[in-house]
JSON list of C-alpha atoms in Angstrom, two decimals:
[
{"chain": "A", "resi": 1, "resn": "UNK", "atom": "CA", "xyz": [-0.04, -0.21, 0.02]},
{"chain": "A", "resi": 2, "resn": "UNK", "atom": "CA", "xyz": [2.74, 2.26, 0.80]},
{"chain": "A", "resi": 3, "resn": "UNK", "atom": "CA", "xyz": [4.33, 1.89, -2.35]},
{"chain": "A", "resi": 4, "resn": "UNK", "atom": "CA", "xyz": [1.52, 2.07, -5.01]},
{"chain": "A", "resi": 5, "resn": "UNK", "atom": "CA", "xyz": [-0.97, 4.89, -2.59]},
{"chain": "A", "resi": 6, "resn": "UNK", "atom": "CA", "xyz": [-3.77, 3.42, -3.24]},
{"chain": "A", "resi": 7, "resn": "UNK", "atom": "CA", "xyz": [-6.91, 5.52, -3.08]},
{"chain": "A", "resi": 8, "resn": "UNK", "atom": "CA", "xyz": [-9.11, 2.70, -1.86]},
{"chain": "A", "resi": 9, "resn": "UNK", "atom": "CA", "xyz": [-8.12, -0.95, -0.57]},
{"chain": "A", "resi": 10, "resn": "UNK", "atom": "CA", "xyz": [-10.80, -3.46, -0.19]},
{"chain": "A", "resi": 11, "resn": "UNK", "atom": "CA", "xyz": [-9.74, -6.50, 1.30]},
{"chain": "A", "resi": 12, "resn": "UNK", "atom": "CA", "xyz": [-11.95, -10.03, 0.78]},
{"chain": "A", "resi": 13, "resn": "UNK", "atom": "CA", "xyz": [-11.78, -13.70, 2.32]},
{"chain": "A", "resi": 14, "resn": "UNK", "atom": "CA", "xyz": [-14.37, -16.38, 3.20]},
{"chain": "A", "resi": 15, "resn": "UNK", "atom": "CA", "xyz": [-16.46, -16.86, 5.99]},
{"chain": "A", "resi": 16, "resn": "UNK", "atom": "CA", "xyz": [-18.01, -20.53, 4.93]},
{"chain": "A", "resi": 17, "resn": "UNK", "atom": "CA", "xyz": [-21.26, -20.87, 5.73]},
{"chain": "A", "resi": 18, "resn": "UNK", "atom": "CA", "xyz": [-22.41, -16.86, 5.52]},
{"chain": "A", "resi": 19, "resn": "UNK", "atom": "CA", "xyz": [-25.38, -16.75, 2.60]},
{"chain": "A", "resi": 20, "resn": "UNK", "atom": "CA", "xyz": [-23.90, -13.54, 1.21]},
{"chain": "A", "resi": 21, "resn": "UNK", "atom": "CA", "xyz": [-21.28, -11.11, 1.06]},
{"chain": "A", "resi": 22, "resn": "UNK", "atom": "CA", "xyz": [-20.54, -9.00, 4.29]},
{"chain": "A", "resi": 23, "resn": "UNK", "atom": "CA", "xyz": [-18.94, -6.03, 4.21]},
{"chain": "A", "resi": 24, "resn": "UNK", "atom": "CA", "xyz": [-16.84, -5.60, 7.71]},
{"chain": "A", "resi": 25, "resn": "UNK", "atom": "CA", "xyz": [-17.45, -3.14, 9.85]},
{"chain": "A", "resi": 26, "resn": "UNK", "atom": "CA", "xyz": [-14.73, -3.09, 12.35]},
{"chain": "A", "resi": 27, "resn": "UNK", "atom": "CA", "xyz": [-11.01, -4.47, 12.54]},
{"chain": "A", "resi": 28, "resn": "UNK", "atom": "CA", "xyz": [-9.79, -4.83, 16.21]},
{"chain": "A", "resi": 29, "resn": "UNK", "atom": "CA", "xyz": [-6.57, -5.02, 17.11]},
{"chain": "A", "resi": 30, "resn": "UNK", "atom": "CA", "xyz": [-5.80, -9.05, 18.08]},
{"chain": "A", "resi": 31, "resn": "UNK", "atom": "CA", "xyz": [-4.82, -11.76, 16.96]},
{"chain": "A", "resi": 32, "resn": "UNK", "atom": "CA", "xyz": [-6.75, -14.87, 18.64]},
{"chain": "A", "resi": 33, "resn": "UNK", "atom": "CA", "xyz": [-6.16, -17.78, 16.10]},
{"chain": "A", "resi": 34, "resn": "UNK", "atom": "CA", "xyz": [-9.07, -20.60, 17.13]},
{"chain": "A", "resi": 35, "resn": "UNK", "atom": "CA", "xyz": [-6.64, -22.84, 14.65]},
{"chain": "A", "resi": 36, "resn": "UNK", "atom": "CA", "xyz": [-3.27, -22.75, 13.04]},
{"chain": "A", "resi": 37, "resn": "UNK", "atom": "CA", "xyz": [-2.37, -20.56, 10.48]},
{"chain": "A", "resi": 38, "resn": "UNK", "atom": "CA", "xyz": [-1.18, -22.60, 6.88]},
{"chain": "A", "resi": 39, "resn": "UNK", "atom": "CA", "xyz": [2.38, -21.80, 8.30]},
{"chain": "A", "resi": 40, "resn": "UNK", "atom": "CA", "xyz": [0.93, -23.10, 11.50]},
{"chain": "A", "resi": 41, "resn": "UNK", "atom": "CA", "xyz": [1.07, -20.40, 13.56]},
{"chain": "A", "resi": 42, "resn": "UNK", "atom": "CA", "xyz": [-1.29, -19.43, 15.80]},
{"chain": "A", "resi": 43, "resn": "UNK", "atom": "CA", "xyz": [-1.25, -16.06, 18.17]},
{"chain": "A", "resi": 44, "resn": "UNK", "atom": "CA", "xyz": [-3.38, -16.54, 21.09]},
{"chain": "A", "resi": 45, "resn": "UNK", "atom": "CA", "xyz": [-4.18, -12.98, 22.25]},
{"chain": "A", "resi": 46, "resn": "UNK", "atom": "CA", "xyz": [-1.72, -10.82, 20.45]},
{"chain": "A", "resi": 47, "resn": "UNK", "atom": "CA", "xyz": [-2.22, -7.56, 19.74]},
{"chain": "A", "resi": 48, "resn": "UNK", "atom": "CA", "xyz": [-1.23, -6.76, 15.88]},
{"chain": "A", "resi": 49, "resn": "UNK", "atom": "CA", "xyz": [0.09, -4.13, 16.53]},
{"chain": "A", "resi": 50, "resn": "UNK", "atom": "CA", "xyz": [1.85, -3.06, 19.55]},
{"chain": "A", "resi": 51, "resn": "UNK", "atom": "CA", "xyz": [1.25, 0.87, 18.96]},
{"chain": "A", "resi": 52, "resn": "UNK", "atom": "CA", "xyz": [-2.30, 0.52, 17.07]},
{"chain": "A", "resi": 53, "resn": "UNK", "atom": "CA", "xyz": [-5.43, 1.60, 18.26]},
{"chain": "A", "resi": 54, "resn": "UNK", "atom": "CA", "xyz": [-8.03, -0.98, 20.33]},
{"chain": "A", "resi": 55, "resn": "UNK", "atom": "CA", "xyz": [-9.64, -1.31, 16.56]},
{"chain": "A", "resi": 56, "resn": "UNK", "atom": "CA", "xyz": [-10.18, 0.55, 13.60]},
{"chain": "A", "resi": 57, "resn": "UNK", "atom": "CA", "xyz": [-13.41, 1.38, 11.67]},
{"chain": "A", "resi": 58, "resn": "UNK", "atom": "CA", "xyz": [-13.94, 0.32, 8.08]},
{"chain": "A", "resi": 59, "resn": "UNK", "atom": "CA", "xyz": [-13.50, 3.69, 5.83]},
{"chain": "A", "resi": 60, "resn": "UNK", "atom": "CA", "xyz": [-15.69, 2.50, 3.06]},
{"chain": "A", "resi": 61, "resn": "UNK", "atom": "CA", "xyz": [-19.52, 3.28, 2.66]},
{"chain": "A", "resi": 62, "resn": "UNK", "atom": "CA", "xyz": [-20.49, -0.19, 4.29]},
{"chain": "A", "resi": 63, "resn": "UNK", "atom": "CA", "xyz": [-24.09, 0.18, 4.33]},
{"chain": "A", "resi": 64, "resn": "UNK", "atom": "CA", "xyz": [-24.25, 1.81, 0.44]},
{"chain": "A", "resi": 65, "resn": "UNK", "atom": "CA", "xyz": [-22.02, -1.28, -0.40]},
{"chain": "A", "resi": 66, "resn": "UNK", "atom": "CA", "xyz": [-24.95, -4.08, 0.98]},
{"chain": "A", "resi": 67, "resn": "UNK", "atom": "CA", "xyz": [-27.53, -1.25, -0.49]},
{"chain": "A", "resi": 68, "resn": "UNK", "atom": "CA", "xyz": [-25.48, -1.90, -4.31]},
{"chain": "A", "resi": 69, "resn": "UNK", "atom": "CA", "xyz": [-25.73, -5.95, -3.61]},
{"chain": "A", "resi": 70, "resn": "UNK", "atom": "CA", "xyz": [-29.06, -5.91, -2.50]},
{"chain": "A", "resi": 71, "resn": "UNK", "atom": "CA", "xyz": [-30.19, -3.81, -5.37]},
{"chain": "A", "resi": 72, "resn": "UNK", "atom": "CA", "xyz": [-28.00, -6.20, -8.08]},
{"chain": "A", "resi": 73, "resn": "UNK", "atom": "CA", "xyz": [-30.89, -9.32, -6.18]},
{"chain": "A", "resi": 74, "resn": "UNK", "atom": "CA", "xyz": [-27.73, -10.94, -4.14]},
{"chain": "A", "resi": 75, "resn": "UNK", "atom": "CA", "xyz": [-27.32, -11.80, -0.27]},
{"chain": "A", "resi": 76, "resn": "UNK", "atom": "CA", "xyz": [-25.28, -9.56, 1.63]},
{"chain": "A", "resi": 77, "resn": "UNK", "atom": "CA", "xyz": [-25.92, -7.53, 4.93]},
{"chain": "A", "resi": 78, "resn": "UNK", "atom": "CA", "xyz": [-23.13, -5.43, 7.35]},
{"chain": "A", "resi": 79, "resn": "UNK", "atom": "CA", "xyz": [-21.03, -7.67, 9.50]},
{"chain": "A", "resi": 80, "resn": "UNK", "atom": "CA", "xyz": [-20.09, -6.50, 13.03]},
{"chain": "A", "resi": 81, "resn": "UNK", "atom": "CA", "xyz": [-16.63, -8.35, 13.43]},
{"chain": "A", "resi": 82, "resn": "UNK", "atom": "CA", "xyz": [-13.82, -9.61, 11.28]},
{"chain": "A", "resi": 83, "resn": "UNK", "atom": "CA", "xyz": [-12.83, -12.64, 13.60]},
{"chain": "A", "resi": 84, "resn": "UNK", "atom": "CA", "xyz": [-10.16, -12.73, 15.31]},
{"chain": "A", "resi": 85, "resn": "UNK", "atom": "CA", "xyz": [-7.54, -14.25, 12.31]},
{"chain": "A", "resi": 86, "resn": "UNK", "atom": "CA", "xyz": [-6.81, -13.79, 9.66]},
{"chain": "A", "resi": 87, "resn": "UNK", "atom": "CA", "xyz": [-9.53, -11.89, 7.75]},
{"chain": "A", "resi": 88, "resn": "UNK", "atom": "CA", "xyz": [-9.15, -9.87, 10.86]},
{"chain": "A", "resi": 89, "resn": "UNK", "atom": "CA", "xyz": [-5.66, -9.16, 10.52]},
{"chain": "A", "resi": 90, "resn": "UNK", "atom": "CA", "xyz": [-5.71, -8.87, 7.12]},
{"chain": "A", "resi": 91, "resn": "UNK", "atom": "CA", "xyz": [-8.59, -5.53, 7.57]},
{"chain": "A", "resi": 92, "resn": "UNK", "atom": "CA", "xyz": [-6.81, -4.42, 10.81]},
{"chain": "A", "resi": 93, "resn": "UNK", "atom": "CA", "xyz": [-3.70, -3.71, 8.68]},
{"chain": "A", "resi": 94, "resn": "UNK", "atom": "CA", "xyz": [-4.55, -1.99, 5.62]},
{"chain": "A", "resi": 95, "resn": "UNK", "atom": "CA", "xyz": [-6.65, -0.11, 8.10]},
{"chain": "A", "resi": 96, "resn": "UNK", "atom": "CA", "xyz": [-3.69, 0.98, 10.60]},
{"chain": "A", "resi": 97, "resn": "UNK", "atom": "CA", "xyz": [-1.27, 1.82, 7.25]},
{"chain": "A", "resi": 98, "resn": "UNK", "atom": "CA", "xyz": [-4.69, 4.02, 6.40]},
{"chain": "A", "resi": 99, "resn": "UNK", "atom": "CA", "xyz": [-4.23, 5.78, 9.70]},
{"chain": "A", "resi": 100, "resn": "UNK", "atom": "CA", "xyz": [-0.21, 6.44, 9.62]},
{"chain": "A", "resi": 101, "resn": "UNK", "atom": "CA", "xyz": [0.46, 6.67, 6.24]},
{"chain": "A", "resi": 102, "resn": "UNK", "atom": "CA", "xyz": [-2.36, 7.07, 4.09]},
{"chain": "A", "resi": 103, "resn": "UNK", "atom": "CA", "xyz": [-4.69, 9.50, 5.71]},
{"chain": "A", "resi": 104, "resn": "UNK", "atom": "CA", "xyz": [-6.35, 10.24, 1.90]},
{"chain": "A", "resi": 105, "resn": "UNK", "atom": "CA", "xyz": [-7.39, 6.37, 1.44]},
{"chain": "A", "resi": 106, "resn": "UNK", "atom": "CA", "xyz": [-9.92, 4.47, 2.46]},
{"chain": "A", "resi": 107, "resn": "UNK", "atom": "CA", "xyz": [-10.06, 0.86, 3.76]},
{"chain": "A", "resi": 108, "resn": "UNK", "atom": "CA", "xyz": [-12.20, -1.89, 4.48]},
{"chain": "A", "resi": 109, "resn": "UNK", "atom": "CA", "xyz": [-12.88, -5.83, 4.13]},
{"chain": "A", "resi": 110, "resn": "UNK", "atom": "CA", "xyz": [-15.67, -7.49, 3.26]},
{"chain": "A", "resi": 111, "resn": "UNK", "atom": "CA", "xyz": [-16.29, -11.61, 3.50]},
{"chain": "A", "resi": 112, "resn": "UNK", "atom": "CA", "xyz": [-17.45, -13.73, 0.98]},
{"chain": "A", "resi": 113, "resn": "UNK", "atom": "CA", "xyz": [-19.00, -17.37, 1.30]},
{"chain": "A", "resi": 114, "resn": "UNK", "atom": "CA", "xyz": [-17.82, -20.13, 0.13]},
{"chain": "A", "resi": 115, "resn": "UNK", "atom": "CA", "xyz": [-18.64, -21.08, -3.63]},
{"chain": "A", "resi": 116, "resn": "UNK", "atom": "CA", "xyz": [-20.94, -24.07, -4.74]},
{"chain": "A", "resi": 117, "resn": "UNK", "atom": "CA", "xyz": [-17.90, -26.01, -5.13]},
{"chain": "A", "resi": 118, "resn": "UNK", "atom": "CA", "xyz": [-16.31, -25.78, -1.85]},
{"chain": "A", "resi": 119, "resn": "UNK", "atom": "CA", "xyz": [-19.99, -26.81, -0.67]},
{"chain": "A", "resi": 120, "resn": "UNK", "atom": "CA", "xyz": [-20.52, -30.15, -2.16]},
{"chain": "A", "resi": 121, "resn": "UNK", "atom": "CA", "xyz": [-19.27, -32.13, 0.72]},
{"chain": "A", "resi": 122, "resn": "UNK", "atom": "CA", "xyz": [-20.70, -29.93, 3.35]},
{"chain": "A", "resi": 123, "resn": "UNK", "atom": "CA", "xyz": [-25.01, -31.18, 4.02]},
{"chain": "A", "resi": 124, "resn": "UNK", "atom": "CA", "xyz": [-26.75, -27.50, 4.44]},
{"chain": "A", "resi": 125, "resn": "UNK", "atom": "CA", "xyz": [-23.87, -25.33, 4.32]},
{"chain": "A", "resi": 126, "resn": "UNK", "atom": "CA", "xyz": [-24.50, -21.79, 2.17]},
{"chain": "A", "resi": 127, "resn": "UNK", "atom": "CA", "xyz": [-22.44, -21.54, -0.58]},
{"chain": "A", "resi": 128, "resn": "UNK", "atom": "CA", "xyz": [-22.88, -18.77, -4.09]},
{"chain": "A", "resi": 129, "resn": "UNK", "atom": "CA", "xyz": [-21.83, -19.42, -7.21]},
{"chain": "A", "resi": 130, "resn": "UNK", "atom": "CA", "xyz": [-18.69, -17.58, -8.57]},
{"chain": "A", "resi": 131, "resn": "UNK", "atom": "CA", "xyz": [-20.60, -15.40, -10.97]},
{"chain": "A", "resi": 132, "resn": "UNK", "atom": "CA", "xyz": [-22.85, -14.19, -8.58]},
{"chain": "A", "resi": 133, "resn": "UNK", "atom": "CA", "xyz": [-20.06, -13.56, -6.01]},
{"chain": "A", "resi": 134, "resn": "UNK", "atom": "CA", "xyz": [-18.17, -11.47, -9.00]},
{"chain": "A", "resi": 135, "resn": "UNK", "atom": "CA", "xyz": [-21.42, -9.53, -8.91]},
{"chain": "A", "resi": 136, "resn": "UNK", "atom": "CA", "xyz": [-21.49, -8.42, -5.88]},
{"chain": "A", "resi": 137, "resn": "UNK", "atom": "CA", "xyz": [-18.06, -7.35, -5.65]},
{"chain": "A", "resi": 138, "resn": "UNK", "atom": "CA", "xyz": [-18.73, -5.41, -8.52]},
{"chain": "A", "resi": 139, "resn": "UNK", "atom": "CA", "xyz": [-21.71, -4.06, -7.10]},
{"chain": "A", "resi": 140, "resn": "UNK", "atom": "CA", "xyz": [-19.53, -3.05, -4.35]},
{"chain": "A", "resi": 141, "resn": "UNK", "atom": "CA", "xyz": [-16.83, -1.33, -5.83]},
{"chain": "A", "resi": 142, "resn": "UNK", "atom": "CA", "xyz": [-19.53, 0.55, -7.23]},
{"chain": "A", "resi": 143, "resn": "UNK", "atom": "CA", "xyz": [-20.81, 1.80, -4.32]},
{"chain": "A", "resi": 144, "resn": "UNK", "atom": "CA", "xyz": [-17.58, 2.66, -3.02]},
{"chain": "A", "resi": 145, "resn": "UNK", "atom": "CA", "xyz": [-16.65, 4.64, -6.15]},
{"chain": "A", "resi": 146, "resn": "UNK", "atom": "CA", "xyz": [-20.54, 5.97, -6.09]},
{"chain": "A", "resi": 147, "resn": "UNK", "atom": "CA", "xyz": [-19.62, 6.57, -2.54]},
{"chain": "A", "resi": 148, "resn": "UNK", "atom": "CA", "xyz": [-15.94, 8.65, -2.55]},
{"chain": "A", "resi": 149, "resn": "UNK", "atom": "CA", "xyz": [-16.78, 12.11, -1.86]},
{"chain": "A", "resi": 150, "resn": "UNK", "atom": "CA", "xyz": [-19.99, 11.55, -0.07]},
{"chain": "A", "resi": 151, "resn": "UNK", "atom": "CA", "xyz": [-20.60, 10.02, 3.73]},
{"chain": "A", "resi": 152, "resn": "UNK", "atom": "CA", "xyz": [-22.21, 6.19, 3.89]},
{"chain": "A", "resi": 153, "resn": "UNK", "atom": "CA", "xyz": [-25.85, 5.44, 3.82]},
{"chain": "A", "resi": 154, "resn": "UNK", "atom": "CA", "xyz": [-28.10, 6.26, 6.93]},
{"chain": "A", "resi": 155, "resn": "UNK", "atom": "CA", "xyz": [-30.25, 2.80, 7.07]},
{"chain": "A", "resi": 156, "resn": "UNK", "atom": "CA", "xyz": [-30.31, 0.17, 9.09]},
{"chain": "A", "resi": 157, "resn": "UNK", "atom": "CA", "xyz": [-27.81, -3.37, 8.85]},
{"chain": "A", "resi": 158, "resn": "UNK", "atom": "CA", "xyz": [-26.18, -4.24, 11.41]},
{"chain": "A", "resi": 159, "resn": "UNK", "atom": "CA", "xyz": [-26.06, -8.53, 11.86]},
{"chain": "A", "resi": 160, "resn": "UNK", "atom": "CA", "xyz": [-24.30, -9.98, 14.55]},
{"chain": "A", "resi": 161, "resn": "UNK", "atom": "CA", "xyz": [-22.13, -11.85, 12.04]}
]
């Protein structure tokens, strides 16, 4: 991010079991992994940044993103927790960099559900086809661009995940 100086950073990661795409509201300064990552690391109760804030809120228009995805006829909701594992870590780091080094940039994170192929052997598990996931991401990006110079929508949109 420091090298490219982007205007906007939209990170994404997968949250298996969610029924739609979920823009995240907040990232906390805490790694608390319930399982090891791909390299075998499993930080527990570890700050992501010693000199970082306790939490950072997304600077993206998350409710406008949800509205745009809903208007495309696809499932979505605001998520109030990015968890305490890799996705939260990535979102926190992006927002930390915006806070410390890129004050004119915006950043945030959006979870995507399993793709259909990933849920074949997981009965009763929510999934979405790749074309619909792509449509959701495009709608979200369009909303980010449309709301670049104005505040987010004021609408009901919170969820417990």
